[in-house]
CSV table of C-alpha atoms and ligand atoms in Angstrom, one decimal:
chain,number,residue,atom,x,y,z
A,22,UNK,CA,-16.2,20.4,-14.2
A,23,UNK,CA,-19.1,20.9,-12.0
A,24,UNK,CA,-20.2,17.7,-10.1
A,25,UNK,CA,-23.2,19.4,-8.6
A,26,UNK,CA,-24.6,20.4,-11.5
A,27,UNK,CA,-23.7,17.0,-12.8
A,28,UNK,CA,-25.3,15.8,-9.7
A,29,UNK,CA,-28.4,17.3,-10.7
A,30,UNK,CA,-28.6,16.4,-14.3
A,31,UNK,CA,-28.4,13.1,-13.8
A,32,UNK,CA,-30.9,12.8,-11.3
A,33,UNK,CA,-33.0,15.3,-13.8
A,34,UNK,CA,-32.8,13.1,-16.9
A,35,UNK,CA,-33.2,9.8,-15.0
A,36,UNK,CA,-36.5,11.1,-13.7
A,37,UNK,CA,-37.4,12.3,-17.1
A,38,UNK,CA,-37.0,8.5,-17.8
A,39,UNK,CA,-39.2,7.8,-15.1
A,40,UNK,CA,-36.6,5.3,-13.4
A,41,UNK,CA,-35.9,5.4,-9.9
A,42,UNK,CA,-31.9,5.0,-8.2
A,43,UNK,CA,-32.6,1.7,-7.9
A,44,UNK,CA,-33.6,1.0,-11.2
A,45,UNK,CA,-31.2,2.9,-12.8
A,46,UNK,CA,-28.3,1.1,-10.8
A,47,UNK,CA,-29.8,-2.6,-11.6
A,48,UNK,CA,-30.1,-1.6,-15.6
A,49,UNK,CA,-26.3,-0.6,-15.1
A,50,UNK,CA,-25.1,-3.8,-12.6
A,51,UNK,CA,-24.5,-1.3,-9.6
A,52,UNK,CA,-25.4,-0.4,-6.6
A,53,UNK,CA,-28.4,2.2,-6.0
A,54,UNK,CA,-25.7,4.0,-3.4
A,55,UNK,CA,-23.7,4.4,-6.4
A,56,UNK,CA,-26.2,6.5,-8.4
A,57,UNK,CA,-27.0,8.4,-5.0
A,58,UNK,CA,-23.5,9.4,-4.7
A,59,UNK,CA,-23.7,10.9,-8.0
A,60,UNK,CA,-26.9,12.8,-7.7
A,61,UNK,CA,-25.3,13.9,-4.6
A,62,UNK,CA,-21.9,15.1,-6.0
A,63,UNK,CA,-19.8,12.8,-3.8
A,64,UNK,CA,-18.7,11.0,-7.3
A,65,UNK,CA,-18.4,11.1,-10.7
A,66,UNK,CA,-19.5,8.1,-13.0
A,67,UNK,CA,-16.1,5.7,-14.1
A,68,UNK,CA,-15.3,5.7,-17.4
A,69,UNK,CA,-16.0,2.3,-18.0
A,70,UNK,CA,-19.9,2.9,-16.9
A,71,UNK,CA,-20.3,6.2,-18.7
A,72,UNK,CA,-21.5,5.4,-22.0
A,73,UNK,CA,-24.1,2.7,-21.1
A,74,UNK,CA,-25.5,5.3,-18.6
A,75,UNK,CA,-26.1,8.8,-21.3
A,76,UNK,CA,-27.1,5.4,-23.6
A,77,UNK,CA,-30.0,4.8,-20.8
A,78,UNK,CA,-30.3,8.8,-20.5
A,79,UNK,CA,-30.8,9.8,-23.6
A,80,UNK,CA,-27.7,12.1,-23.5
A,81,UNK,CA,-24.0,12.6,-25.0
A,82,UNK,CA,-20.9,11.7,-23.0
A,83,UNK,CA,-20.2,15.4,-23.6
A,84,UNK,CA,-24.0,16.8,-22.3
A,85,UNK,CA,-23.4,14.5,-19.2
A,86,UNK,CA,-19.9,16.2,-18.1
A,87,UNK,CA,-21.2,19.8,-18.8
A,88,UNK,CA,-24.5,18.8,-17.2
A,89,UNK,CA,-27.1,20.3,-19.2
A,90,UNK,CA,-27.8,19.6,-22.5
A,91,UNK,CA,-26.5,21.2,-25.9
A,92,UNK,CA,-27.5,22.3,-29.1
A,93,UNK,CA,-25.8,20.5,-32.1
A,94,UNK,CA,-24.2,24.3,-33.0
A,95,UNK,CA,-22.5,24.3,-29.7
A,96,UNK,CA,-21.7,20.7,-29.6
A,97,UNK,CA,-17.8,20.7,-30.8
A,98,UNK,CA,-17.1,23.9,-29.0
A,99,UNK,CA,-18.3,22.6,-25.9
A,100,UNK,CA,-16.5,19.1,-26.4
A,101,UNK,CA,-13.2,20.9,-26.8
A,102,UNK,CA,-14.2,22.2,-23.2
A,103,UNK,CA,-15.0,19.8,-21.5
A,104,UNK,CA,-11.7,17.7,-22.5
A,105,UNK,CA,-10.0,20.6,-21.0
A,106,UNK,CA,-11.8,20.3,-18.2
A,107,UNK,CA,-11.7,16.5,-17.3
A,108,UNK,CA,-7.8,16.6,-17.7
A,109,UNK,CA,-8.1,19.4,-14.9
A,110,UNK,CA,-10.4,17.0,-12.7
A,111,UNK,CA,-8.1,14.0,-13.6
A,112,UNK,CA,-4.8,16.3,-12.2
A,113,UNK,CA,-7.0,17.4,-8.9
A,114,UNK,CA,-7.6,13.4,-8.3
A,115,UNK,CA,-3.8,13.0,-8.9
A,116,UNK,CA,-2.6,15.5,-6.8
A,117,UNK,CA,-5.2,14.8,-3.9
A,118,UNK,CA,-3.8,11.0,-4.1
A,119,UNK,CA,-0.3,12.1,-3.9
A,120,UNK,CA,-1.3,13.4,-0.5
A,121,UNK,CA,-2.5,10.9,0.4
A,122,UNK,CA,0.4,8.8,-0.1
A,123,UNK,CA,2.5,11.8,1.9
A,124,UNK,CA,0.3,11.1,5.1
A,125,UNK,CA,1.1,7.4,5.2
A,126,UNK,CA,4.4,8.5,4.6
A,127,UNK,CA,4.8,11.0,7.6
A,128,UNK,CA,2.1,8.6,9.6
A,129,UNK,CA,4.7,5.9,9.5
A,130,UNK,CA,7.8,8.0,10.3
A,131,UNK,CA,5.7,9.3,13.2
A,132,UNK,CA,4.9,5.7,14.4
A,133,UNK,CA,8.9,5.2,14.0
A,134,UNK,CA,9.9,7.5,16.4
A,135,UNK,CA,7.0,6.7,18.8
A,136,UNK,CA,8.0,3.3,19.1
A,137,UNK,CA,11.8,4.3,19.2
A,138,UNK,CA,11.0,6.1,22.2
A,139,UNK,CA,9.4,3.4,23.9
A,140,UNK,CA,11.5,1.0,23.2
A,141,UNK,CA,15.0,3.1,23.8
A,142,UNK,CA,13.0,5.0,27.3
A,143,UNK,CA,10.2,2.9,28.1
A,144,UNK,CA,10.7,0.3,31.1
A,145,UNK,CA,8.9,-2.6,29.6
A,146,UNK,CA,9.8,-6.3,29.8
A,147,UNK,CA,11.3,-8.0,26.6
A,148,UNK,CA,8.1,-9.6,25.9
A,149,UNK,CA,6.1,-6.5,25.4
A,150,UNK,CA,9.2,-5.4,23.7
A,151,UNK,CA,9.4,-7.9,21.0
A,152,UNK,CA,5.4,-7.1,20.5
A,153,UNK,CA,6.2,-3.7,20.1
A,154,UNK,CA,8.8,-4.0,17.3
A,155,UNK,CA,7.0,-6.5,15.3
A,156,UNK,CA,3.7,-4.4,15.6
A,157,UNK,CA,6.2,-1.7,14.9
A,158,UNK,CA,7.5,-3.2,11.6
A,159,UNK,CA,4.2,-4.1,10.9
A,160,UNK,CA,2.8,-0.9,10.6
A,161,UNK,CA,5.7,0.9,9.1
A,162,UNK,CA,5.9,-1.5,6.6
A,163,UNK,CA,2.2,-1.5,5.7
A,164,UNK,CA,2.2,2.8,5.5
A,165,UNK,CA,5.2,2.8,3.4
A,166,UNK,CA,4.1,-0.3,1.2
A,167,UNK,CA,0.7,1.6,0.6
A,168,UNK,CA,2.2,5.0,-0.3
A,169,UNK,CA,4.7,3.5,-2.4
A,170,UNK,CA,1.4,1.8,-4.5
A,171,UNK,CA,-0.5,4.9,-4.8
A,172,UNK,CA,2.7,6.9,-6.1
A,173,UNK,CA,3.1,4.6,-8.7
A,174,UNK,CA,-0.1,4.5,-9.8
A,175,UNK,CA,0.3,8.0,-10.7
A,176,UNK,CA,2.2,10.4,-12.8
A,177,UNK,CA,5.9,9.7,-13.7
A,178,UNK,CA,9.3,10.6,-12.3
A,179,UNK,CA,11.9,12.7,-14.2
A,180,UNK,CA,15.6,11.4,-15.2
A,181,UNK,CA,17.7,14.7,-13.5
A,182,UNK,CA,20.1,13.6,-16.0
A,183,UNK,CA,18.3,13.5,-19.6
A,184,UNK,CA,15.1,14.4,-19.1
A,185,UNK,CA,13.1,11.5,-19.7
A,186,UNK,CA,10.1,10.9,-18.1
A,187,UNK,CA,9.0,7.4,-17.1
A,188,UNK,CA,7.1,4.8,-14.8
A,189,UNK,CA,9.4,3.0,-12.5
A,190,UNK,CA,10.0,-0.3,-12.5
A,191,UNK,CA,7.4,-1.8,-9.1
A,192,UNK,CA,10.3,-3.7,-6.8
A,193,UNK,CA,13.4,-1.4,-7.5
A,194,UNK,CA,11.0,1.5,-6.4
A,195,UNK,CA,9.9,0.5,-3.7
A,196,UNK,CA,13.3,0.5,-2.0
A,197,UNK,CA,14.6,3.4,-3.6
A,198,UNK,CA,15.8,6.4,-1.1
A,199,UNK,CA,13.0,9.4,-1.1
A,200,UNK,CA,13.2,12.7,0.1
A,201,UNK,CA,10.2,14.6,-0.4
A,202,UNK,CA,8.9,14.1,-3.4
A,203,UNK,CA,12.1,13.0,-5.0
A,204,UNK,CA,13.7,9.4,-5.4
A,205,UNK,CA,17.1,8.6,-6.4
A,206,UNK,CA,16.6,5.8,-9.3
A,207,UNK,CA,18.3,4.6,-12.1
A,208,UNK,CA,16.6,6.0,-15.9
A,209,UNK,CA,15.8,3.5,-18.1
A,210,UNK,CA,16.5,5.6,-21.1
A,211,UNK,CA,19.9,7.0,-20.2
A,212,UNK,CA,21.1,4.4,-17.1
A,213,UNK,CA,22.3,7.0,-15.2
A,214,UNK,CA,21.4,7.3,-11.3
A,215,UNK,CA,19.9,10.5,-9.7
A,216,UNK,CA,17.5,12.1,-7.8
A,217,UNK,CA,14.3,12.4,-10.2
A,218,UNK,CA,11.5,14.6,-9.4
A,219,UNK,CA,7.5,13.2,-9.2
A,220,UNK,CA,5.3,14.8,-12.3
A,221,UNK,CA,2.0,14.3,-12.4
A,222,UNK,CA,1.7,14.9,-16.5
A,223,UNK,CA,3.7,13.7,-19.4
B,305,ZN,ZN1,17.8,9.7,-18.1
């Protein structure tokens, strides 16, 4: 999927409807910044907004994610396309995400040892220490709470055991043992324990 040619379609058929960002964005409910970060290739449209906005634009659903518009011959080849395409774009989110929740992950272990250090080396008074642990706790807890979120939000993990692949259940997650991008949890399908791999696709 191209989103600067995307960029540029929009911003070519909205002018074609003789609306300006702002106008566009209150016919929709949204903000004007919105519409300039598509224009601008920063973002793509949600899904929930899509269909209102090729509705306003005069174009398909399909015409808007290829960015230009099609003939009615090409129209199911090009659909098959750009499905093809958007489940690429939806894995590239995924795996950007993923990273994301990596960094809060090593952020957090970083702040761990920091604070380790001061507190084990440092010559502070017990004041400042107590400050430091709960500041300490604080932080790690927030890093590894978020990271935890966006991991679950995404793909599935993989019984070692029988292959099953499934959404773990929110609280028993969050305390399960992780190494890499591996967590030893319990398969709902089988009820065996092991180390199950992340997946991003079913
Ligand atoms: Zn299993």
């Amino acid at each position: 999927m191209d989103q600067i040619k995307i960029g540029k379609f929009i911003a070519k058929c909205r002018k074609e409807k003789n609306l300006t960002q702002s106008q566009l964005a209150e016919k929709l409910n949204i903000t004007d910044r919105a519409i300039s970060k598509w224009e601008n290739a920063k973002s793509m449209p949600d899904s929930s907004i899509m269909i209102e906005l090729c509705e306003l634009l005069d174009i398909t659903v399909n015409e808007l994610l290829l960015g230009e518009r099609i003939g009615k011959e090409k129209y199911f080849e090009q659909a098959e396309n750009n499905l093809i395409e958007l489940q690429k774009y939806i894995e590239n989110q995924n795996k950007l995400q993923i990273n994301l929740s990596y960094i809060f992950r090593i952020t957090s272990l970083i702040v761990d040892f920091v604070f380790a250090f001061i507190i084990l080396f440092g010559t502070i008074d017990t004041l400042s220490e107590i400050i430091l642990i709960i500041t300490f706790a604080i932080v790690s807890f927030i890093c590894l709470f978020t990271s935890s979120h966006i991991e679950l939000l995404i793909g599935y993990y993989q019984c070692n055991k029988c292959g099953n692949k499934y959404i773990p259940n929110k609280d028993f997650f969050s305390f399960s043992m992780q190494i890499g991008s591996k967590r030893y949890l319990k398969c709902p399908k089988c009820h065996k324990k092991s180390w199950n791999n992340k997946v991003l696709t079913k």
